[in-house]
Structures are given as structure tokens and as C-alpha cells.
Short mmCIF file of C-alpha atoms in Angstrom, two decimals:
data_model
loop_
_atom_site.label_atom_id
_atom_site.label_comp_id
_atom_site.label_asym_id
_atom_site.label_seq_id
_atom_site.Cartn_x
_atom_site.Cartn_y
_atom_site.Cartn_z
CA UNK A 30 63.24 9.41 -7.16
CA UNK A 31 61.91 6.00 -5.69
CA UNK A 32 59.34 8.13 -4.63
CA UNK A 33 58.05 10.25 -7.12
CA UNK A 34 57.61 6.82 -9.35
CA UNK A 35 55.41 5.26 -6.66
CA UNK A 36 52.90 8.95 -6.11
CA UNK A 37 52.99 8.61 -10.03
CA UNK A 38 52.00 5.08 -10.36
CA UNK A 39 49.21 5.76 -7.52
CA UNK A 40 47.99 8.75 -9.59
CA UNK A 41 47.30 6.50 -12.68
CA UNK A 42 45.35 3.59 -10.61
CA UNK A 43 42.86 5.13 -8.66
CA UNK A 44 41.91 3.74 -5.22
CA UNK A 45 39.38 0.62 -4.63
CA UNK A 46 37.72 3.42 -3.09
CA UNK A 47 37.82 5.81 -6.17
CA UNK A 48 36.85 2.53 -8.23
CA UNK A 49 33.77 1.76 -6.53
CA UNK A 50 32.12 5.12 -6.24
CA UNK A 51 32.83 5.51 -9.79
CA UNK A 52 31.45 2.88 -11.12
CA UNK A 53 28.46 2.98 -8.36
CA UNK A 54 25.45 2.78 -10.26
CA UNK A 55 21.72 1.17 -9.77
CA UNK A 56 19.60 -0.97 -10.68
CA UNK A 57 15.59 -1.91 -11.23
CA UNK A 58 14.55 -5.44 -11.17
CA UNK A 59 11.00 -6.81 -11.10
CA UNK A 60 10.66 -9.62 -8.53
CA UNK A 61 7.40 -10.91 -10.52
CA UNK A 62 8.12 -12.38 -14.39
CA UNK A 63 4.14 -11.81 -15.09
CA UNK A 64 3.04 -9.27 -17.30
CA UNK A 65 -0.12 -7.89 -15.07
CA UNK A 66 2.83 -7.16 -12.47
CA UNK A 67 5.62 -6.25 -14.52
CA UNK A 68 3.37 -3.67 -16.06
CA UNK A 69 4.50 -1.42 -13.13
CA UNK A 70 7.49 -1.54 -13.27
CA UNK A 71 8.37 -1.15 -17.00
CA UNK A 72 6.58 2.42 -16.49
CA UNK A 73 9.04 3.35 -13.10
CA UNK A 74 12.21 2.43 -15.69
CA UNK A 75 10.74 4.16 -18.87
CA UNK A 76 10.36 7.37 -16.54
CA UNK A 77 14.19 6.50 -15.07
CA UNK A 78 15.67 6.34 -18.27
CA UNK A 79 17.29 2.52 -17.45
CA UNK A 80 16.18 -0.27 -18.73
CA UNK A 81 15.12 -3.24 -16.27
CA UNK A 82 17.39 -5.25 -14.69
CA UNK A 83 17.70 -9.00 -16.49
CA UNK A 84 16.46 -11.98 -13.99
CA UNK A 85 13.88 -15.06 -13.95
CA UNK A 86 11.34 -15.28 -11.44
CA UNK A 87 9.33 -18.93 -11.90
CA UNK A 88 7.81 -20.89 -9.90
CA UNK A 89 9.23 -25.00 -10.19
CA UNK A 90 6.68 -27.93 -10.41
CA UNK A 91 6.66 -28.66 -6.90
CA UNK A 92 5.53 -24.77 -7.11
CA UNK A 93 9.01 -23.82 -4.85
CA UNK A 94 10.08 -20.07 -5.69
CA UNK A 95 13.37 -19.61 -8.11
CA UNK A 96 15.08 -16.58 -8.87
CA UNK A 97 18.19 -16.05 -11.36
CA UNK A 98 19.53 -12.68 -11.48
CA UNK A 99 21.16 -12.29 -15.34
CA UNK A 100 23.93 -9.85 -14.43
CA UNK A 101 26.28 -8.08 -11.74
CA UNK A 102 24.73 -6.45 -9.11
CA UNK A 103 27.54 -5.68 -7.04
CA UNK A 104 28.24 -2.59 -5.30
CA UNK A 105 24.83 -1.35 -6.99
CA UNK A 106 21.95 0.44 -5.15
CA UNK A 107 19.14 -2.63 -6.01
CA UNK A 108 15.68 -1.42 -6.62
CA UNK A 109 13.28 -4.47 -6.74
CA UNK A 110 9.63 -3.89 -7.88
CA UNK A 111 7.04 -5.69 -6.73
CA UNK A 112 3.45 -5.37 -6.84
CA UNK A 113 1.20 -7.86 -5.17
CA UNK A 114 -1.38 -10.15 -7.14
CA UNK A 115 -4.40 -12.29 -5.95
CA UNK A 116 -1.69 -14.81 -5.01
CA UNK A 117 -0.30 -12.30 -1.60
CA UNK A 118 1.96 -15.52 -0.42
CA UNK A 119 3.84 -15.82 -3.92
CA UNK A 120 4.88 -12.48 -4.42
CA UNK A 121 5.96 -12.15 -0.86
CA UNK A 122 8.16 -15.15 -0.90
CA UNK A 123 9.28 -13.77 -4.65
CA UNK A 124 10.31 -10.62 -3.28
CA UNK A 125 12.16 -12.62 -0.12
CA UNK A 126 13.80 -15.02 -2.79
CA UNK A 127 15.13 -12.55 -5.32
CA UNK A 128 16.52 -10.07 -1.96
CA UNK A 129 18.30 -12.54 -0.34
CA UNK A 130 20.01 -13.56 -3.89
CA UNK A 131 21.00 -10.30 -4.44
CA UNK A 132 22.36 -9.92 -0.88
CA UNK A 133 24.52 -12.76 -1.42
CA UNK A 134 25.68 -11.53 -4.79
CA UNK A 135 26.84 -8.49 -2.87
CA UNK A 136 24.57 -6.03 -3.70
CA UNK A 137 25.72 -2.28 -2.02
CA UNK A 138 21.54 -1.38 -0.79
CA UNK A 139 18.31 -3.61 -1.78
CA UNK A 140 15.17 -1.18 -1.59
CA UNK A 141 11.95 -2.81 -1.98
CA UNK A 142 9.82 -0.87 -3.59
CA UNK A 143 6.27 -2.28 -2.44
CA UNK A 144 3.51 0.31 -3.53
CA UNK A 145 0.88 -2.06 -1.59
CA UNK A 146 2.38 -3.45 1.63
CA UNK A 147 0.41 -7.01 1.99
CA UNK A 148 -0.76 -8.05 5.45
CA UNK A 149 -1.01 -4.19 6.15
CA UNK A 150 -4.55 -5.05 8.15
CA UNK A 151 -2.90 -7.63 10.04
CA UNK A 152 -1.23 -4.92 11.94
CA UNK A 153 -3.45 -5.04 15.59
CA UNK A 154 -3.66 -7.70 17.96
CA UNK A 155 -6.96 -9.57 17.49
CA UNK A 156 -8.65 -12.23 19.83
CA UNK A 157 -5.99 -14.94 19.75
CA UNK A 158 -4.13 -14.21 16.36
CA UNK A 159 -0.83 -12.43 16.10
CA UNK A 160 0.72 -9.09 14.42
CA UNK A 161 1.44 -10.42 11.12
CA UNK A 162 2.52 -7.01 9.53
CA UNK A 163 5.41 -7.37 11.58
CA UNK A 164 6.28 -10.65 11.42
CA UNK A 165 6.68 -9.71 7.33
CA UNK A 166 8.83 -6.65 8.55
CA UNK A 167 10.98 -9.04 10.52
CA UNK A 168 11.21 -11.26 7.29
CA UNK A 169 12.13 -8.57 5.06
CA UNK A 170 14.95 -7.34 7.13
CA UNK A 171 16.35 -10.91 7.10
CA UNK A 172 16.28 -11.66 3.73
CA UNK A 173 18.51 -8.41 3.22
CA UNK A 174 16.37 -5.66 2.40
CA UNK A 175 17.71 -2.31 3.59
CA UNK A 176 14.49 0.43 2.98
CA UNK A 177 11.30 -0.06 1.90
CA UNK A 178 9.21 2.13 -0.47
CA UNK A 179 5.45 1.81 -0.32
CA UNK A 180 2.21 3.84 -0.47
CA UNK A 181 -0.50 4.49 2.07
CA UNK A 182 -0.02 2.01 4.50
CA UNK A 183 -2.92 1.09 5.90
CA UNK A 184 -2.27 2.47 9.40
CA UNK A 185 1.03 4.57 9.32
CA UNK A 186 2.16 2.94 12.52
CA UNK A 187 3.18 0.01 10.41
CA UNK A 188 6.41 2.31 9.92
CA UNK A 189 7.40 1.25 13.74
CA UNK A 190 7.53 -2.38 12.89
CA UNK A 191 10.58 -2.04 10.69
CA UNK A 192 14.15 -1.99 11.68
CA UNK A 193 15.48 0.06 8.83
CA UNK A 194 13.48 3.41 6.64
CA UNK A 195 10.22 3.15 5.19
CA UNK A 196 8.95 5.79 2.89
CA UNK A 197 5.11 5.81 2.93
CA UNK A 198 4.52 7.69 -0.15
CA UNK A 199 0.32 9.41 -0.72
CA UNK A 200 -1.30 9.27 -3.66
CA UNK A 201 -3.40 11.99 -2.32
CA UNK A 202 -2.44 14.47 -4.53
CA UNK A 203 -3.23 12.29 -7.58
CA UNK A 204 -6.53 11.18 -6.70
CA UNK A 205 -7.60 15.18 -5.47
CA UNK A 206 -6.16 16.10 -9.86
CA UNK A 207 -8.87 12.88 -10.72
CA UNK A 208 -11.46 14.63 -8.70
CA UNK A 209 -10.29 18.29 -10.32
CA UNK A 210 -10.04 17.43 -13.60
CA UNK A 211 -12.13 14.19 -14.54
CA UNK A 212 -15.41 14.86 -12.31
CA UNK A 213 -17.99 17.45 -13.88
CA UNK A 214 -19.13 19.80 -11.78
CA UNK A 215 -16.75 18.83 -8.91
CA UNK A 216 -17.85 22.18 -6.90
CA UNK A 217 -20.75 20.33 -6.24
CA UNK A 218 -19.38 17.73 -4.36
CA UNK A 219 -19.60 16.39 -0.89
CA UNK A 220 -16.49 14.62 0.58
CA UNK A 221 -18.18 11.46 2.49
CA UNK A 222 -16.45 9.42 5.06
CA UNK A 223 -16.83 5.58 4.74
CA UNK A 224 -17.31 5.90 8.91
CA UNK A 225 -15.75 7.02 11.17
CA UNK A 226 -12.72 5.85 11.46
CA UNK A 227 -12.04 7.12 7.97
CA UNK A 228 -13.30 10.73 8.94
CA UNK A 229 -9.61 12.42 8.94
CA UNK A 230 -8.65 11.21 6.05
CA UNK A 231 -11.95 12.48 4.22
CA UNK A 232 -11.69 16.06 6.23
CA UNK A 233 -7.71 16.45 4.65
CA UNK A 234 -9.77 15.64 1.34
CA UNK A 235 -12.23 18.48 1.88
CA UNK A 236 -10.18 20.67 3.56
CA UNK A 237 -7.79 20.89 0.25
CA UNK A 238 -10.54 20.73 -2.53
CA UNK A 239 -12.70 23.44 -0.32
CA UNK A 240 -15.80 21.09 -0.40
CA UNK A 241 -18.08 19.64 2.66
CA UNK A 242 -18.13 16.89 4.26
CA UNK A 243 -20.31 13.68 5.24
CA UNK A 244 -19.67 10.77 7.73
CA UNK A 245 -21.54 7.86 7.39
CA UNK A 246 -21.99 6.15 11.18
CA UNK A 247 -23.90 2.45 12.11
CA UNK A 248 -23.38 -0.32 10.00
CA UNK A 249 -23.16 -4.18 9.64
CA UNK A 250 -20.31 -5.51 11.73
CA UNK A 251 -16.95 -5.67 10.00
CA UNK A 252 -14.22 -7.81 10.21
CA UNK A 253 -12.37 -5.08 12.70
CA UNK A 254 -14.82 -4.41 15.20
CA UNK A 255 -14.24 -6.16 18.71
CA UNK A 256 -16.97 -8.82 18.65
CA UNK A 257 -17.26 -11.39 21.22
CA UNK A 258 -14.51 -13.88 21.17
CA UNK A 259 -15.84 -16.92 22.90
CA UNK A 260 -13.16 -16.84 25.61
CA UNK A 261 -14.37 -17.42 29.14
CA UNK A 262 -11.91 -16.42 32.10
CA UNK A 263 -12.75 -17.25 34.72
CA UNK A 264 -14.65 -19.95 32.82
CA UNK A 265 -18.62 -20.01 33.88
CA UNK A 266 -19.36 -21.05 37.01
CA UNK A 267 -21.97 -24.05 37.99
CA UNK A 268 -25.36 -23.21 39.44
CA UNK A 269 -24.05 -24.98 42.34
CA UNK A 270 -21.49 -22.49 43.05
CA UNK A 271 -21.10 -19.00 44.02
CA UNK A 272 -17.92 -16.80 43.83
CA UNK A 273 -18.02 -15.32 47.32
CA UNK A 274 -15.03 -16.75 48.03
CA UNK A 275 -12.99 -14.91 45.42
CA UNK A 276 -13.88 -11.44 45.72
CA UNK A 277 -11.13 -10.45 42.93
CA UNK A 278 -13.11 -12.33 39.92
CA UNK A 279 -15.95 -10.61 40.56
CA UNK A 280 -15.51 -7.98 37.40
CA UNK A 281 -18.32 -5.32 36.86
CA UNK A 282 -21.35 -5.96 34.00
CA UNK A 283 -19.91 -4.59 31.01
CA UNK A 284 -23.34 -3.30 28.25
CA UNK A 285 -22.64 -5.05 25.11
CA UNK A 286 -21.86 -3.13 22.35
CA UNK A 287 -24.81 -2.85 19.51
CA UNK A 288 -24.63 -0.61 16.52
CA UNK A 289 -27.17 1.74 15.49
CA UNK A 290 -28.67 1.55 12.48
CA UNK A 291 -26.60 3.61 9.02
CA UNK A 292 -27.37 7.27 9.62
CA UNK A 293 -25.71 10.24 7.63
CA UNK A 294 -24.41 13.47 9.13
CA UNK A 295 -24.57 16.05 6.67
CA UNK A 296 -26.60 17.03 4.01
CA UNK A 297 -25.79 14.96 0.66
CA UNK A 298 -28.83 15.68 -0.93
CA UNK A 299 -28.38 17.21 -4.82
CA UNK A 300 -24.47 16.34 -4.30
CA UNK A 301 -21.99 14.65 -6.11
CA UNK A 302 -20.92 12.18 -2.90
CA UNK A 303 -17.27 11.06 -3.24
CA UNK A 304 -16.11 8.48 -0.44
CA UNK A 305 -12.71 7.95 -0.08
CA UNK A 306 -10.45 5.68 1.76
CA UNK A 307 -7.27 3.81 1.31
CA UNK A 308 -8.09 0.22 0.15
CA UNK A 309 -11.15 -0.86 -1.82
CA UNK A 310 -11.36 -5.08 -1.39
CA UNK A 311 -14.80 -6.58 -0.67
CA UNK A 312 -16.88 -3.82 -2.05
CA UNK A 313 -20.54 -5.26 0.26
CA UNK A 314 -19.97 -2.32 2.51
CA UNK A 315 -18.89 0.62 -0.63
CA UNK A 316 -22.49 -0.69 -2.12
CA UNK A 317 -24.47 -0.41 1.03
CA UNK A 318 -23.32 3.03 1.36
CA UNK A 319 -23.76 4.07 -1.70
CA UNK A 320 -27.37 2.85 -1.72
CA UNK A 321 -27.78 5.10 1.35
CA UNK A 322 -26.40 7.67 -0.13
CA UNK A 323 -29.02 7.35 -3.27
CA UNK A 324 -31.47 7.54 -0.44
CA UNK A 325 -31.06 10.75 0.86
CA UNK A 326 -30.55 12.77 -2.31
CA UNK A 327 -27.00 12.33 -3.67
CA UNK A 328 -27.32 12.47 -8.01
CA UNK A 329 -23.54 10.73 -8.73
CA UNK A 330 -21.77 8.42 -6.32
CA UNK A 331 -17.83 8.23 -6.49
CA UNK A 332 -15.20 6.09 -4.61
CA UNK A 333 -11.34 7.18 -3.92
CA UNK A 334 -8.75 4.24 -2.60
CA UNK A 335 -5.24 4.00 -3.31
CA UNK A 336 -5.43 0.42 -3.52
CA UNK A 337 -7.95 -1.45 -5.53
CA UNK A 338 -7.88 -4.89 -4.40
CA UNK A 339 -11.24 -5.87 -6.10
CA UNK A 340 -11.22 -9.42 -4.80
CA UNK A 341 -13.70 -12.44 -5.22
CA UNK A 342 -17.20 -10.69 -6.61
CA UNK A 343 -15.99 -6.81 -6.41
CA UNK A 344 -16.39 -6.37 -10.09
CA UNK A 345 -19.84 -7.60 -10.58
CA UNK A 346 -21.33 -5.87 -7.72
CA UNK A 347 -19.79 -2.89 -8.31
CA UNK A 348 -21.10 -2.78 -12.06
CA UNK A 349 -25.20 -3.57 -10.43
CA UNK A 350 -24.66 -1.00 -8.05
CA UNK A 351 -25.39 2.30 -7.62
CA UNK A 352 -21.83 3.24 -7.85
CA UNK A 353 -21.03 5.49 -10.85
CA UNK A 354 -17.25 4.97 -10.63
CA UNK A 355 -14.52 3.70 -8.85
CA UNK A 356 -11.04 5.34 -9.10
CA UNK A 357 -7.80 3.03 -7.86
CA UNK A 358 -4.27 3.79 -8.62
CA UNK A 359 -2.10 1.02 -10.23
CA UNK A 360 -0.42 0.36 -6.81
CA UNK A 361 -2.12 -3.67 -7.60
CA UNK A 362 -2.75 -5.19 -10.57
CA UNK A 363 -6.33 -5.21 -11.72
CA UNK A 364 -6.80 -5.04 -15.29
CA UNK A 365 -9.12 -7.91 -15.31
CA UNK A 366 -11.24 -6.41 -13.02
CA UNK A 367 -11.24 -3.47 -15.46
CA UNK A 368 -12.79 -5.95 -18.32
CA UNK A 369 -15.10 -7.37 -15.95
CA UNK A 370 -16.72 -3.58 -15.12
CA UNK A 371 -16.06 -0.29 -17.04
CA UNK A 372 -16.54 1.48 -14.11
CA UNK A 373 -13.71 0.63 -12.45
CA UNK A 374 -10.88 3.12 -13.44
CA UNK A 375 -7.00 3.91 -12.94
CA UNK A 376 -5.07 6.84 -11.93
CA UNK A 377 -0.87 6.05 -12.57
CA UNK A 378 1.11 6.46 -9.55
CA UNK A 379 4.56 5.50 -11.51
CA UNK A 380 5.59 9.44 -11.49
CA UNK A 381 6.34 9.44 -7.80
CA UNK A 382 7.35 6.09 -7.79
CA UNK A 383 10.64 6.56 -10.22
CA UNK A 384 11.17 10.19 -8.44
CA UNK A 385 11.59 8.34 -5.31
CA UNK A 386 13.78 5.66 -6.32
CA UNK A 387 16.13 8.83 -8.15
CA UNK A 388 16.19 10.67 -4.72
CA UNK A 389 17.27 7.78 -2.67
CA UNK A 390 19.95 6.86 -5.42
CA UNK A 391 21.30 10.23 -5.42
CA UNK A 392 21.51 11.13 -1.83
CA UNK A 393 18.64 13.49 -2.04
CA UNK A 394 16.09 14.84 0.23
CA UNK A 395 12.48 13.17 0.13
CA UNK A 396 10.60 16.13 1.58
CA UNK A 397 9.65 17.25 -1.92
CA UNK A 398 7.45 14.50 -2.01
CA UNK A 399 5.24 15.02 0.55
CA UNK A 400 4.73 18.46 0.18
CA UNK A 401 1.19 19.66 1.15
CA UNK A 402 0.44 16.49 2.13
CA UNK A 403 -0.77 16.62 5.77
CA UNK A 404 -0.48 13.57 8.26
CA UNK A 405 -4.02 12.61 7.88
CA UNK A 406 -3.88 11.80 4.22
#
């Protein structure tokens, strides 16, 4: 009898267990308060269904980062939105703020959903700096994030940096509908490579919209290349001294390395000439190319990136360019830029966005994502 009442009483009060998957649930929160930036993320929650989450992201007078989240997160999946703005140092210590506070308000999984990944070029060793890009992976693990979601990394090694998943979305697949659909007369296009470094990506480009393709080779030294670092070791040696008597310092005469002047291989001439690569900041070397490209024939000039950046005087020399248009997604914020030049236009990336965020809620596979999308993209 004693028995029977205690398996009844257990079948009317579930388990904590029972409780918590139950009333499992997530949420979307925007770790930016500005409207340029929350822009974003009001599109991933009208496609979700849910509204976004309540909280306060200010900065005080002494310009320290504050966060208050306005309601229970715990034992909720925790999406937090955050695009990055002109002011990259903000928005990353936003994002670090407003994950740590809803780690210690006992949130079940924090994904940070970071369409552009700041610092991504900081991600080789150059002359004496440091690896940056992981340094912020390091950061982002401590402050309690537990996956990332972002879009076209700049090198997709980045992914190794990070001690928990990262899914690096493309926005191939919406820039290549852009092309289809917006650009008369695509079937006249040539697919042109920036250089050559970005000659993969532009062949996966080609390859799917069964057009040519261009690289562009020689140009003014960028901020990547390996120049000359002003180190000397063994540090010169006096007129007045020889180095017979240490045979192991002797090293052979390297050639220096010079670049050849901006050459073309393939034809361009009576194309449309689409470049594409994956960010778009300081535009000198998009306009230089492009003014090559007039050069040898090509009637319409196009640029592809994922992320438009458009910093300092991007907007104004893309408008007195030769440029005829510049397609970004909405990975950054840049509507300014858009008022500054007409040319500049947006593609909306918030569709695979939200399907992400559902899939990783619900347990789901991601491979549906990334279908036809090859490793080069």
C-alpha cells in the first residue's frame, strides 16, 4: 500500500530531469543595443519566430562595458548576436561581457553567433607580432562561450584555434543567386581572381556558374607579403672583421623578392569581370584592378566579398572608380557607407543564419547547409 502511494505521488511530479528538458527552451539576445547592429539580429528572430531576448548593453562614462540581462536564462540554449562595427574592441569586449553574465546566470549552452570573426587576418605569425585570432579564441572560451557560428573566416584554419565547434557558414551560394539573377547578361562574364592567392576561391566561383576565369598577378606590396623586417642576426659585422672564424653564420645570399609589374592571365576583353573574395576593407587595391581591368577590354566591373568592411575612404573611392558595383552581405554593418555611394549594395545572409541557430537547438544535422559548397569557397 505504502508503496503504491509513493509510485503514485512520483507519477504526478515529474523528475528534475523531466522538468528541465521540458521546459528547455532558447534564447536570442543581441550583445550590441545600437540599431546599425541590432538590425541583424531582429531579422534572425523574425525568421525564428521568437522575439529577442530583453538585456542592456551600454557603455558607462568612464566608457567600461555593462550588460543587464532582463530575464531567466537558465537551463536555456543562449544565442547571442553580434555583428562587429567600426569600433572591433567594443563589440568584442560586449560580446565577452554579456557571455560571461549569462554563464554565471546559469545558462545550459552560449553560442556566439559572429557572422564576421574580427582579428580573422591576425591569424599568421608576422615579424615580431603575435597570433591574435587565437588569443580572441582563447578569450571566448573563457568568458563561457560553448560554439561559435560565423561566416567565411578569413583562412578556415582559424577553426583549429578554438577549443570547442565552430561552424564556418558560406555565403557562396547567395552571392552566385546575386550574380544569376541581378547581373544582365551574366553568360558573359569572366570570374577574375583578386591574385593569386584568391585563385581557388574564384575557380569554385566559375566552376559552379560555368563561366571563365582571370587571375590578376604583380601588384603594389600589401600588408601580407613578407617584406624586410629590419632584424639583423647575426647583427652586421664591422669592416674590421671577417667571419672566418664562425663558419656556421655564414648563411647563403638569398635574391630579394621584387614583384612584377600587374599582368592579367586570361582574356577579359568584351567581359563582364566579376572579382570576388571574402572581405572588401581598404578598397586602393579593388580600384587598381579594376582600372586594369578597364584597360584590357572588360565593359562592366563587379566585386563579390562576404564582408564589406568599407573602412576610412572606401566609399568615396569606390563611387570615382571604375567599379560599377560592389555586392557585400549584411555580415557588418554598413548602411552609411550605402548613403555615402549607391553602388555599394547588400545581399541578406539572415536565412542561413536563423536555420543554423534552429539546427543546433534541435539536435540536428548541419550538413544541409553546406551542401554544394566545396572547400574552396
Amino acid at each position: 500500500m505504502l508503496l503504491s502511494s509513493v509510485i503514485l505521488t512520483l507519477q504526478r511530479f515529474p523528475s528534475h530531469s523531466t522538468m528541465n528538458i521540458s521546459k528547455s527552451g532558447y534564447r536570442v539576445f543581441s550583445a550590441n543595443s545600437t540599431t546599425a547592429c541590432t538590425e541583424l539580429a531582429k531579422k534572425i528572430t523574425e525568421r525564428l519566430g521568437v522575439d529577442l531576448g530583453k538585456s542592456v548593453v551600454y557603455q558607462e562614462s568612464n566608457r567600461e562595458t555593462r550588460v543587464d540581462v532582463k530575464e531567466s536564462v537558465r537551463g536555456q540554449d543562449i544565442f547571442i548576436i553580434q555583428t562587429i562595427p567600426r569600433d572591433v574592441n567594443t563589440a568584442i569586449m560586449e560580446l565577452l561581457v554579456m557571455a560571461y553574465a549569462l554563464k554565471t546566470n546559469c545558462a545550459k549552452n552560449i553560442i556566439g553567433v559572429i557572422p564576421y570573426f574580427p582579428y580573422s587576418k591576425q591569424c599568421k605569425m608576422r615579424k615580431r607580432g603575435s597570433i591574435v585570432c587565437k588569443l580572441l579564441a582563447s578569450m571566448l572560451a573563457k568568458a563561457g562561450l560553448t560554439h561559435i557560428i560565423t561566416m567565411d573566416l578569413h583562412q578556415k584554419e582559424i577553426q583549429g584555434f578554438f577549443s570547442f565547434p565552430v561552424d564556418n557558414l558560406r555565403a557562396s551560394p547567395f552571392l552566385l543567386q546575386y550574380i544569376q539573377e541581378e547581373i544582365p547578361d551574366y553568360r558573359n562574364a569572366i570570374i577574375v581572381a583578386k591574385s593569386p592567392s584568391a585563385a581557388k576561391r574564384a575557380q569554385s566561383y566559375a566552376e559552379r556558374l560555368r563561366l571563365g576565369l582571370a587571375v590578376m598577378h604583380g601588384e603594389a606590396q600589401c600588408s601580407e607579403s613578407d617584406m624586410a623586417d629590419g632584424r639583423h642576426s647575426p647583427p652586421p659585422m664591422s669592416s674590421g672583421r671577417t667571419t672566418s672564424g664562425h663558419p656556421g653564420l655564414e648563411l647563403p645570399l638569398m635574391m630579394a623578392k621584387e614583384k612584377p609589374p600587374i599582368t592579367v592571365v586570361g582574356d577579359v576583353g568584351g567581359r563582364i569581370a566579376i572579382i570576388v573574395d571574402d572581405i572588401i576593407d581598404d578598397v586602393e587595391d579593388f580600384v587598381a584592378a579594376a582600372e586594369i581591368l578597364k584597360e584590357r577590354g572588360a565593359y562592366k566591373i563587379y566585386i563579390m566579398a562576404t564582408h564589406g568592411l568599407l573602412s576610412a575612404e572606401a566609399p568615396r573611392l569606390i563611387e570615382e572608380s571604375a567599379i560599377d558595383e560592389v555586392v557585400v552581405t549584411n555580415t557588418v554593418p554598413h548602411e552609411v557607407q550605402k548613403l555615402q555611394c549607391p553602388k555599394i549594395k547588400t545581399v541578406d545572409v539572415s536565412m542561413i543564419l536563423a536555420e543554423a541557430i534552429r539546427r543546433i537547438h534541435n539536435g540536428e544535422s548541419m550538413a544541409y547547409l553546406f551542401r554544394n559548397i566545396t572547400v574552396d569557397d
